[in-house]
């Protein structure tokens, strides 16, 4: 089941909005409609957000992001289309039920978060529960727990004006977390923060998300932030969603020039991960194998180094063809044990390329991707890293670019935005 579903959503401000929607549906451009005195802010938006997913909506100022977000929790009534939270249709609910939905199911975090100046940090964090009529003890306990999650446990009894801007923003996040709403709507929640604190907040959000698994719709006009946080990213332009996909999908295939121009500024080393550029390790051997057997295996696979694993399959190191040959008696007896060296680095599949650049650039030995149990799942070649950074992910053996899911839609198969609801990637779940 989807956590949040939006179908054919429109918001038109100004004169005769319904008429404007009819014109847009009949093929009128936004400019033509604007000439009649109406302002189309959101045009035919459709998408589905899976439980536990961070869905980022990104676009320039005025592209309709806030308008879209405010329709999700009923703060704004759509001109046409519908919104579902789980099974419940949000559009058309009466005010009382809408308030309940906002208090219990969907919590919103704004850019300039208004804290109540005369209440303590803990009371502010528990405010959503207070509005809901939860008793003081319960809500302060929940507030303290949420403050601990955002690293503010020591500040519970202070006043908001004693906190820095970044800390105040974290109180806002704590308030949303304490509300226990399963859906968090975050509108430019980090945009007012300076870059270092902003990055810290992004890390914290990713960390919280891994632990709590809330569903998050996150709005930003910063593409690097979008790429960093989003399981999937929807790009808005002049009211329309023009591209939806995982960050890797979008980087590999922007879909149109507008999106491609955005991507020029993206720090690819933080979007692509080791998993996107790794290739299978073909030659995997044991320390008690003989040099001749290992050299033969390297020859078969055309590799210059082999991964050495123990009996449980855990990585113990690497051996290179050069070391084995230099040792002389390449055809001789004995084992390779004396030639096993540590790899250039052990990395996790989720590590960003930025963390791989050092070892890849300074060592001739392989960088090995290992899983939680220490089993090798692949190796990273410098060429694949450079290709990904250059915007042309290396072709893998099966002919698809690294980092693009097998089911990714080729560019010429992407339908016009009007039919965005039929695009299969919209129904996709969060990444691994
Ligand atoms: N209440 C309103 N009345 C009339 N027009 C509005 C209203 N709210 C928004 N708009 C218009 O709708 C369009 C989209 O605005 P919106 O605030 O959703 O953009 P945004 O993407 O959130 O921009 P920003 O990044 O600057 O916050 C803009 O043209 C804006 O002027
Ligand atoms: Mg906005």
PDB file of N, CA, C and O in Angstrom, residues 56-126:
ATOM      1  N   UNK A  56      11.423  13.606  -2.544  1.00  0.00           N
ATOM      2  CA  UNK A  56      11.819  15.012  -2.592  1.00  0.00           C
ATOM      3  C   UNK A  56      11.166  15.693  -3.789  1.00  0.00           C
ATOM      4  O   UNK A  56      11.168  15.147  -4.895  1.00  0.00           O
ATOM      5  N   UNK A  57      10.573  16.852  -3.550  1.00  0.00           N
ATOM      6  CA  UNK A  57      10.056  17.669  -4.647  1.00  0.00           C
ATOM      7  C   UNK A  57      10.992  18.853  -4.788  1.00  0.00           C
ATOM      8  O   UNK A  57      11.220  19.589  -3.830  1.00  0.00           O
ATOM      9  N   UNK A  58      11.565  18.972  -5.980  1.00  0.00           N
ATOM     10  CA  UNK A  58      12.580  20.007  -6.176  1.00  0.00           C
ATOM     11  C   UNK A  58      12.187  20.869  -7.367  1.00  0.00           C
ATOM     12  O   UNK A  58      11.599  20.391  -8.328  1.00  0.00           O
ATOM     13  N   UNK A  59      12.458  22.147  -7.280  1.00  0.00           N
ATOM     14  CA  UNK A  59      12.142  23.035  -8.392  1.00  0.00           C
ATOM     15  C   UNK A  59      12.532  24.453  -8.029  1.00  0.00           C
ATOM     16  O   UNK A  59      12.777  24.760  -6.861  1.00  0.00           O
ATOM     17  N   UNK A  60      12.588  25.318  -9.029  1.00  0.00           N
ATOM     18  CA  UNK A  60      12.959  26.706  -8.785  1.00  0.00           C
ATOM     19  C   UNK A  60      11.848  27.418  -8.031  1.00  0.00           C
ATOM     20  O   UNK A  60      10.722  26.922  -7.924  1.00  0.00           O
ATOM     21  N   UNK A  61      12.191  28.601  -7.547  1.00  0.00           N
ATOM     22  CA  UNK A  61      11.198  29.428  -6.855  1.00  0.00           C
ATOM     23  C   UNK A  61       9.993  29.670  -7.766  1.00  0.00           C
ATOM     24  O   UNK A  61      10.156  29.973  -8.942  1.00  0.00           O
ATOM     25  N   UNK A  62       8.803  29.490  -7.216  1.00  0.00           N
ATOM     26  CA  UNK A  62       7.582  29.734  -7.989  1.00  0.00           C
ATOM     27  C   UNK A  62       7.124  28.552  -8.820  1.00  0.00           C
ATOM     28  O   UNK A  62       6.120  28.641  -9.536  1.00  0.00           O
ATOM     29  N   UNK A  63       7.835  27.421  -8.743  1.00  0.00           N
ATOM     30  CA  UNK A  63       7.448  26.282  -9.583  1.00  0.00           C
ATOM     31  C   UNK A  63       6.242  25.526  -9.039  1.00  0.00           C
ATOM     32  O   UNK A  63       5.708  24.648  -9.718  1.00  0.00           O
ATOM     33  N   UNK A  64       5.812  25.849  -7.820  1.00  0.00           N
ATOM     34  CA  UNK A  64       4.585  25.235  -7.304  1.00  0.00           C
ATOM     35  C   UNK A  64       4.785  24.238  -6.182  1.00  0.00           C
ATOM     36  O   UNK A  64       3.830  23.554  -5.766  1.00  0.00           O
ATOM     37  N   UNK A  65       5.986  24.162  -5.641  1.00  0.00           N
ATOM     38  CA  UNK A  65       6.292  23.153  -4.627  1.00  0.00           C
ATOM     39  C   UNK A  65       5.452  23.313  -3.362  1.00  0.00           C
ATOM     40  O   UNK A  65       4.847  22.358  -2.884  1.00  0.00           O
ATOM     41  N   UNK A  66       5.437  24.535  -2.811  1.00  0.00           N
ATOM     42  CA  UNK A  66       4.703  24.745  -1.559  1.00  0.00           C
ATOM     43  C   UNK A  66       3.207  24.542  -1.771  1.00  0.00           C
ATOM     44  O   UNK A  66       2.516  23.981  -0.922  1.00  0.00           O
ATOM     45  N   UNK A  67       2.730  24.986  -2.917  1.00  0.00           N
ATOM     46  CA  UNK A  67       1.310  24.807  -3.212  1.00  0.00           C
ATOM     47  C   UNK A  67       0.967  23.321  -3.242  1.00  0.00           C
ATOM     48  O   UNK A  67      -0.037  22.881  -2.669  1.00  0.00           O
ATOM     49  N   UNK A  68       1.831  22.546  -3.886  1.00  0.00           N
ATOM     50  CA  UNK A  68       1.616  21.102  -3.946  1.00  0.00           C
ATOM     51  C   UNK A  68       1.600  20.508  -2.538  1.00  0.00           C
ATOM     52  O   UNK A  68       0.703  19.745  -2.167  1.00  0.00           O
ATOM     53  N   UNK A  69       2.578  20.883  -1.726  1.00  0.00           N
ATOM     54  CA  UNK A  69       2.691  20.314  -0.384  1.00  0.00           C
ATOM     55  C   UNK A  69       1.468  20.655   0.465  1.00  0.00           C
ATOM     56  O   UNK A  69       0.963  19.812   1.209  1.00  0.00           O
ATOM     57  N   UNK A  70       1.000  21.880   0.329  1.00  0.00           N
ATOM     58  CA  UNK A  70      -0.127  22.312   1.150  1.00  0.00           C
ATOM     59  C   UNK A  70      -1.435  21.646   0.747  1.00  0.00           C
ATOM     60  O   UNK A  70      -2.380  21.627   1.535  1.00  0.00           O
ATOM     61  N   UNK A  71      -1.469  21.113  -0.457  1.00  0.00           N
ATOM     62  CA  UNK A  71      -2.662  20.346  -0.842  1.00  0.00           C
ATOM     63  C   UNK A  71      -2.621  18.941  -0.247  1.00  0.00           C
ATOM     64  O   UNK A  71      -3.647  18.299  -0.082  1.00  0.00           O
ATOM     65  N   UNK A  72      -1.406  18.454   0.065  1.00  0.00           N
ATOM     66  CA  UNK A  72      -1.294  17.087   0.577  1.00  0.00           C
ATOM     67  C   UNK A  72      -1.985  16.934   1.916  1.00  0.00           C
ATOM     68  O   UNK A  72      -2.588  15.906   2.204  1.00  0.00           O
ATOM     69  N   UNK A  73      -1.879  17.964   2.775  1.00  0.00           N
ATOM     70  CA  UNK A  73      -2.514  17.844   4.087  1.00  0.00           C
ATOM     71  C   UNK A  73      -3.770  18.702   4.201  1.00  0.00           C
ATOM     72  O   UNK A  73      -4.267  18.945   5.291  1.00  0.00           O
ATOM     73  N   UNK A  74      -4.264  19.165   3.073  1.00  0.00           N
ATOM     74  CA  UNK A  74      -5.538  19.866   3.076  1.00  0.00           C
ATOM     75  C   UNK A  74      -5.474  21.316   3.524  1.00  0.00           C
ATOM     76  O   UNK A  74      -6.506  21.942   3.734  1.00  0.00           O
ATOM     77  N   UNK A  75      -4.255  21.871   3.691  1.00  0.00           N
ATOM     78  CA  UNK A  75      -4.170  23.297   4.002  1.00  0.00           C
ATOM     79  C   UNK A  75      -4.697  24.118   2.834  1.00  0.00           C
ATOM     80  O   UNK A  75      -5.199  25.223   3.014  1.00  0.00           O
ATOM     81  N   UNK A  76      -4.550  23.567   1.642  1.00  0.00           N
ATOM     82  CA  UNK A  76      -5.119  24.186   0.442  1.00  0.00           C
ATOM     83  C   UNK A  76      -6.008  23.158  -0.229  1.00  0.00           C
ATOM     84  O   UNK A  76      -5.663  21.975  -0.302  1.00  0.00           O
ATOM     85  N   UNK A  77      -7.140  23.629  -0.725  1.00  0.00           N
ATOM     86  CA  UNK A  77      -8.028  22.708  -1.424  1.00  0.00           C
ATOM     87  C   UNK A  77      -7.674  22.680  -2.905  1.00  0.00           C
ATOM     88  O   UNK A  77      -7.551  23.735  -3.531  1.00  0.00           O
ATOM     89  N   UNK A  78      -7.479  21.482  -3.461  1.00  0.00           N
ATOM     90  CA  UNK A  78      -7.137  21.424  -4.888  1.00  0.00           C
ATOM     91  C   UNK A  78      -8.280  21.957  -5.756  1.00  0.00           C
ATOM     92  O   UNK A  78      -9.439  21.845  -5.372  1.00  0.00           O
ATOM     93  N   UNK A  79      -7.931  22.508  -6.905  1.00  0.00           N
ATOM     94  CA  UNK A  79      -8.958  22.896  -7.866  1.00  0.00           C
ATOM     95  C   UNK A  79      -9.513  21.635  -8.536  1.00  0.00           C
ATOM     96  O   UNK A  79     -10.698  21.555  -8.856  1.00  0.00           O
ATOM     97  N   UNK A  80      -8.662  20.643  -8.746  1.00  0.00           N
ATOM     98  CA  UNK A  80      -9.106  19.356  -9.292  1.00  0.00           C
ATOM     99  C   UNK A  80      -8.119  18.286  -8.854  1.00  0.00           C
ATOM    100  O   UNK A  80      -6.991  18.591  -8.487  1.00  0.00           O
ATOM    101  N   UNK A  81      -8.584  17.033  -8.916  1.00  0.00           N
ATOM    102  CA  UNK A  81      -7.705  15.920  -8.576  1.00  0.00           C
ATOM    103  C   UNK A  81      -7.888  15.480  -7.135  1.00  0.00           C
ATOM    104  O   UNK A  81      -8.689  16.058  -6.397  1.00  0.00           O
ATOM    105  N   UNK A  82      -7.152  14.442  -6.755  1.00  0.00           N
ATOM    106  CA  UNK A  82      -7.333  13.940  -5.392  1.00  0.00           C
ATOM    107  C   UNK A  82      -6.035  13.517  -4.742  1.00  0.00           C
ATOM    108  O   UNK A  82      -5.044  13.223  -5.400  1.00  0.00           O
ATOM    109  N   UNK A  83      -6.087  13.505  -3.397  1.00  0.00           N
ATOM    110  CA  UNK A  83      -4.962  13.117  -2.553  1.00  0.00           C
ATOM    111  C   UNK A  83      -5.453  12.023  -1.617  1.00  0.00           C
ATOM    112  O   UNK A  83      -6.515  12.158  -1.012  1.00  0.00           O
ATOM    113  N   UNK A  84      -4.704  10.952  -1.518  1.00  0.00           N
ATOM    114  CA  UNK A  84      -5.021   9.893  -0.569  1.00  0.00           C
ATOM    115  C   UNK A  84      -3.858   9.698   0.394  1.00  0.00           C
ATOM    116  O   UNK A  84      -2.709   9.609  -0.041  1.00  0.00           O
ATOM    117  N   UNK A  85      -4.167   9.642   1.696  1.00  0.00           N
ATOM    118  CA  UNK A  85      -3.160   9.240   2.675  1.00  0.00           C
ATOM    119  C   UNK A  85      -3.547   7.830   3.087  1.00  0.00           C
ATOM    120  O   UNK A  85      -4.566   7.628   3.736  1.00  0.00           O
ATOM    121  N   UNK A  86      -2.755   6.843   2.678  1.00  0.00           N
ATOM    122  CA  UNK A  86      -3.183   5.462   2.857  1.00  0.00           C
ATOM    123  C   UNK A  86      -4.489   5.264   2.106  1.00  0.00           C
ATOM    124  O   UNK A  86      -4.607   5.590   0.930  1.00  0.00           O
ATOM    125  N   UNK A  87      -5.501   4.776   2.811  1.00  0.00           N
ATOM    126  CA  UNK A  87      -6.800   4.542   2.180  1.00  0.00           C
ATOM    127  C   UNK A  87      -7.679   5.782   2.195  1.00  0.00           C
ATOM    128  O   UNK A  87      -8.687   5.848   1.505  1.00  0.00           O
ATOM    129  N   UNK A  88      -7.295   6.744   3.021  1.00  0.00           N
ATOM    130  CA  UNK A  88      -8.203   7.865   3.262  1.00  0.00           C
ATOM    131  C   UNK A  88      -8.043   8.972   2.222  1.00  0.00           C
ATOM    132  O   UNK A  88      -6.942   9.470   1.992  1.00  0.00           O
ATOM    133  N   UNK A  89      -9.140   9.342   1.613  1.00  0.00           N
ATOM    134  CA  UNK A  89      -9.089  10.444   0.662  1.00  0.00           C
ATOM    135  C   UNK A  89      -9.110  11.763   1.432  1.00  0.00           C
ATOM    136  O   UNK A  89     -10.001  12.035   2.224  1.00  0.00           O
ATOM    137  N   UNK A  90      -8.069  12.571   1.214  1.00  0.00           N
ATOM    138  CA  UNK A  90      -7.923  13.830   1.947  1.00  0.00           C
ATOM    139  C   UNK A  90      -8.791  14.916   1.324  1.00  0.00           C
ATOM    140  O   UNK A  90      -9.405  15.729   2.024  1.00  0.00           O
ATOM    141  N   UNK A  91      -8.827  14.921   0.007  1.00  0.00           N
ATOM    142  CA  UNK A  91      -9.638  15.938  -0.672  1.00  0.00           C
ATOM    143  C   UNK A  91     -11.107  15.720  -0.336  1.00  0.00           C
ATOM    144  O   UNK A  91     -11.610  14.601  -0.409  1.00  0.00           O
ATOM    145  N   UNK A  92     -11.760  16.801   0.065  1.00  0.00           N
ATOM    146  CA  UNK A  92     -13.187  16.710   0.358  1.00  0.00           C
ATOM    147  C   UNK A  92     -13.500  16.404   1.819  1.00  0.00           C
ATOM    148  O   UNK A  92     -14.674  16.347   2.201  1.00  0.00           O
ATOM    149  N   UNK A  93     -12.502  16.198   2.665  1.00  0.00           N
ATOM    150  CA  UNK A  93     -12.782  15.978   4.089  1.00  0.00           C
ATOM    151  C   UNK A  93     -13.306  17.273   4.718  1.00  0.00           C
ATOM    152  O   UNK A  93     -12.944  18.369   4.290  1.00  0.00           O
ATOM    153  N   UNK A  94     -14.143  17.132   5.758  1.00  0.00           N
ATOM    154  CA  UNK A  94     -14.598  18.361   6.440  1.00  0.00           C
ATOM    155  C   UNK A  94     -13.480  18.911   7.321  1.00  0.00           C
ATOM    156  O   UNK A  94     -12.485  18.228   7.591  1.00  0.00           O
ATOM    157  N   UNK A  95     -13.627  20.153   7.768  1.00  0.00           N
ATOM    158  CA  UNK A  95     -12.545  20.839   8.475  1.00  0.00           C
ATOM    159  C   UNK A  95     -12.107  20.104   9.735  1.00  0.00           C
ATOM    160  O   UNK A  95     -10.924  20.059  10.059  1.00  0.00           O
ATOM    161  N   UNK A  96     -13.086  19.525  10.431  1.00  0.00           N
ATOM    162  CA  UNK A  96     -12.755  18.866  11.690  1.00  0.00           C
ATOM    163  C   UNK A  96     -11.845  17.665  11.441  1.00  0.00           C
ATOM    164  O   UNK A  96     -10.817  17.500  12.082  1.00  0.00           O
ATOM    165  N   UNK A  97     -12.240  16.839  10.485  1.00  0.00           N
ATOM    166  CA  UNK A  97     -11.431  15.659  10.176  1.00  0.00           C
ATOM    167  C   UNK A  97     -10.065  16.073   9.609  1.00  0.00           C
ATOM    168  O   UNK A  97      -9.041  15.451   9.894  1.00  0.00           O
ATOM    169  N   UNK A  98     -10.052  17.150   8.809  1.00  0.00           N
ATOM    170  CA  UNK A  98      -8.787  17.641   8.256  1.00  0.00           C
ATOM    171  C   UNK A  98      -7.822  18.042   9.374  1.00  0.00           C
ATOM    172  O   UNK A  98      -6.628  17.750   9.314  1.00  0.00           O
ATOM    173  N   UNK A  99      -8.365  18.714  10.395  1.00  0.00           N
ATOM    174  CA  UNK A  99      -7.514  19.088  11.521  1.00  0.00           C
ATOM    175  C   UNK A  99      -6.946  17.851  12.196  1.00  0.00           C
ATOM    176  O   UNK A  99      -5.771  17.802  12.556  1.00  0.00           O
ATOM    177  N   UNK A 100      -7.796  16.849  12.342  1.00  0.00           N
ATOM    178  CA  UNK A 100      -7.321  15.594  12.957  1.00  0.00           C
ATOM    179  C   UNK A 100      -6.212  14.962  12.125  1.00  0.00           C
ATOM    180  O   UNK A 100      -5.221  14.479  12.654  1.00  0.00           O
ATOM    181  N   UNK A 101      -6.414  14.961  10.810  1.00  0.00           N
ATOM    182  CA  UNK A 101      -5.400  14.385   9.918  1.00  0.00           C
ATOM    183  C   UNK A 101      -4.079  15.122  10.099  1.00  0.00           C
ATOM    184  O   UNK A 101      -3.021  14.512  10.217  1.00  0.00           O
ATOM    185  N   UNK A 102      -4.162  16.463  10.183  1.00  0.00           N
ATOM    186  CA  UNK A 102      -2.927  17.240  10.334  1.00  0.00           C
ATOM    187  C   UNK A 102      -2.282  17.016  11.699  1.00  0.00           C
ATOM    188  O   UNK A 102      -1.072  17.047  11.838  1.00  0.00           O
ATOM    189  N   UNK A 103      -3.117  16.782  12.708  1.00  0.00           N
ATOM    190  CA  UNK A 103      -2.558  16.575  14.041  1.00  0.00           C
ATOM    191  C   UNK A 103      -1.980  15.174  14.222  1.00  0.00           C
ATOM    192  O   UNK A 103      -1.023  14.984  14.954  1.00  0.00           O
ATOM    193  N   UNK A 104      -2.586  14.205  13.571  1.00  0.00           N
ATOM    194  CA  UNK A 104      -2.201  12.821  13.867  1.00  0.00           C
ATOM    195  C   UNK A 104      -1.441  12.127  12.750  1.00  0.00           C
ATOM    196  O   UNK A 104      -0.593  11.288  12.999  1.00  0.00           O
ATOM    197  N   UNK A 105      -1.783  12.428  11.514  1.00  0.00           N
ATOM    198  CA  UNK A 105      -1.237  11.625  10.415  1.00  0.00           C
ATOM    199  C   UNK A 105      -0.125  12.319   9.643  1.00  0.00           C
ATOM    200  O   UNK A 105       0.765  11.678   9.119  1.00  0.00           O
ATOM    201  N   UNK A 106      -0.253  13.645   9.495  1.00  0.00           N
ATOM    202  CA  UNK A 106       0.741  14.361   8.680  1.00  0.00           C
ATOM    203  C   UNK A 106       1.208  15.572   9.443  1.00  0.00           C
ATOM    204  O   UNK A 106       0.423  16.437   9.785  1.00  0.00           O
ATOM    205  N   UNK A 107       2.493  15.624   9.706  1.00  0.00           N
ATOM    206  CA  UNK A 107       3.032  16.751  10.442  1.00  0.00           C
ATOM    207  C   UNK A 107       3.897  17.577   9.504  1.00  0.00           C
ATOM    208  O   UNK A 107       4.606  17.025   8.676  1.00  0.00           O
ATOM    209  N   UNK A 108       3.824  18.898   9.638  1.00  0.00           N
ATOM    210  CA  UNK A 108       4.522  19.758   8.682  1.00  0.00           C
ATOM    211  C   UNK A 108       5.651  20.514   9.374  1.00  0.00           C
ATOM    212  O   UNK A 108       5.483  21.005  10.481  1.00  0.00           O
ATOM    213  N   UNK A 109       6.787  20.598   8.709  1.00  0.00           N
ATOM    214  CA  UNK A 109       7.918  21.379   9.217  1.00  0.00           C
ATOM    215  C   UNK A 109       8.240  22.457   8.184  1.00  0.00           C
ATOM    216  O   UNK A 109       8.471  22.149   7.022  1.00  0.00           O
ATOM    217  N   UNK A 110       8.240  23.703   8.634  1.00  0.00           N
ATOM    218  CA  UNK A 110       8.452  24.815   7.703  1.00  0.00           C
ATOM    219  C   UNK A 110       9.880  25.328   7.770  1.00  0.00           C
ATOM    220  O   UNK A 110      10.629  25.023   8.694  1.00  0.00           O
ATOM    221  N   UNK A 111      10.203  26.175   6.808  1.00  0.00           N
ATOM    222  CA  UNK A 111      11.535  26.778   6.745  1.00  0.00           C
ATOM    223  C   UNK A 111      11.789  27.667   7.961  1.00  0.00           C
ATOM    224  O   UNK A 111      12.779  27.536   8.653  1.00  0.00           O
ATOM    225  N   UNK A 112      10.873  28.590   8.177  1.00  0.00           N
ATOM    226  CA  UNK A 112      11.027  29.466   9.340  1.00  0.00           C
ATOM    227  C   UNK A 112      10.080  28.948  10.397  1.00  0.00           C
ATOM    228  O   UNK A 112       8.898  29.266  10.410  1.00  0.00           O
ATOM    229  N   UNK A 113      10.636  28.143  11.249  1.00  0.00           N
ATOM    230  CA  UNK A 113       9.775  27.445  12.174  1.00  0.00           C
ATOM    231  C   UNK A 113       9.426  28.355  13.334  1.00  0.00           C
ATOM    232  O   UNK A 113      10.306  28.898  13.997  1.00  0.00           O
ATOM    233  N   UNK A 114       8.145  28.548  13.557  1.00  0.00           N
ATOM    234  CA  UNK A 114       7.722  29.458  14.619  1.00  0.00           C
ATOM    235  C   UNK A 114       7.636  28.699  15.936  1.00  0.00           C
ATOM    236  O   UNK A 114       6.737  27.896  16.149  1.00  0.00           O
ATOM    237  N   UNK A 115       8.612  28.954  16.806  1.00  0.00           N
ATOM    238  CA  UNK A 115       8.551  28.359  18.140  1.00  0.00           C
ATOM    239  C   UNK A 115       7.834  29.339  19.067  1.00  0.00           C
ATOM    240  O   UNK A 115       7.897  30.547  18.862  1.00  0.00           O
ATOM    241  N   UNK A 116       7.199  28.803  20.080  1.00  0.00           N
ATOM    242  CA  UNK A 116       6.510  29.664  21.039  1.00  0.00           C
ATOM    243  C   UNK A 116       7.554  30.216  22.005  1.00  0.00           C
ATOM    244  O   UNK A 116       8.200  29.448  22.720  1.00  0.00           O
ATOM    245  N   UNK A 117       7.754  31.544  22.010  1.00  0.00           N
ATOM    246  CA  UNK A 117       8.908  32.123  22.709  1.00  0.00           C
ATOM    247  C   UNK A 117       8.872  31.954  24.224  1.00  0.00           C
ATOM    248  O   UNK A 117       9.900  31.890  24.872  1.00  0.00           O
ATOM    249  N   UNK A 118       7.669  31.876  24.801  1.00  0.00           N
ATOM    250  CA  UNK A 118       7.605  31.865  26.261  1.00  0.00           C
ATOM    251  C   UNK A 118       7.528  30.465  26.842  1.00  0.00           C
ATOM    252  O   UNK A 118       7.330  30.277  28.032  1.00  0.00           O
ATOM    253  N   UNK A 119       7.642  29.469  25.970  1.00  0.00           N
ATOM    254  CA  UNK A 119       7.605  28.095  26.477  1.00  0.00           C
ATOM    255  C   UNK A 119       8.981  27.463  26.327  1.00  0.00           C
ATOM    256  O   UNK A 119       9.771  27.849  25.476  1.00  0.00           O
ATOM    257  N   UNK A 120       9.201  26.447  27.130  1.00  0.00           N
ATOM    258  CA  UNK A 120      10.500  25.765  27.084  1.00  0.00           C
ATOM    259  C   UNK A 120      10.624  24.998  25.769  1.00  0.00           C
ATOM    260  O   UNK A 120       9.638  24.758  25.062  1.00  0.00           O
ATOM    261  N   UNK A 121      11.851  24.606  25.496  1.00  0.00           N
ATOM    262  CA  UNK A 121      12.121  23.791  24.317  1.00  0.00           C
ATOM    263  C   UNK A 121      11.290  22.508  24.352  1.00  0.00           C
ATOM    264  O   UNK A 121      10.697  22.094  23.355  1.00  0.00           O
ATOM    265  N   UNK A 122      11.216  21.875  25.521  1.00  0.00           N
ATOM    266  CA  UNK A 122      10.444  20.630  25.637  1.00  0.00           C
ATOM    267  C   UNK A 122       8.960  20.877  25.362  1.00  0.00           C
ATOM    268  O   UNK A 122       8.304  20.094  24.671  1.00  0.00           O
ATOM    269  N   UNK A 123       8.430  21.988  25.898  1.00  0.00           N
ATOM    270  CA  UNK A 123       7.019  22.279  25.655  1.00  0.00           C
ATOM    271  C   UNK A 123       6.767  22.551  24.167  1.00  0.00           C
ATOM    272  O   UNK A 123       5.737  22.155  23.617  1.00  0.00           O
ATOM    273  N   UNK A 124       7.720  23.214  23.547  1.00  0.00           N
ATOM    274  CA  UNK A 124       7.605  23.436  22.109  1.00  0.00           C
ATOM    275  C   UNK A 124       7.620  22.122  21.332  1.00  0.00           C
ATOM    276  O   UNK A 124       6.841  21.928  20.409  1.00  0.00           O
ATOM    277  N   UNK A 125       8.526  21.240  21.726  1.00  0.00           N
ATOM    278  CA  UNK A 125       8.626  19.962  21.008  1.00  0.00           C
ATOM    279  C   UNK A 125       7.358  19.130  21.194  1.00  0.00           C
ATOM    280  O   UNK A 125       6.985  18.352  20.324  1.00  0.00           O
ATOM    281  N   UNK A 126       6.685  19.305  22.341  1.00  0.00           N
ATOM    282  CA  UNK A 126       5.472  18.527  22.601  1.00  0.00           C
ATOM    283  C   UNK A 126       4.196  19.230  22.168  1.00  0.00           C
ATOM    284  O   UNK A 126       3.093  18.767  22.463  1.00  0.00           O
TER     285      UNK A 126
END
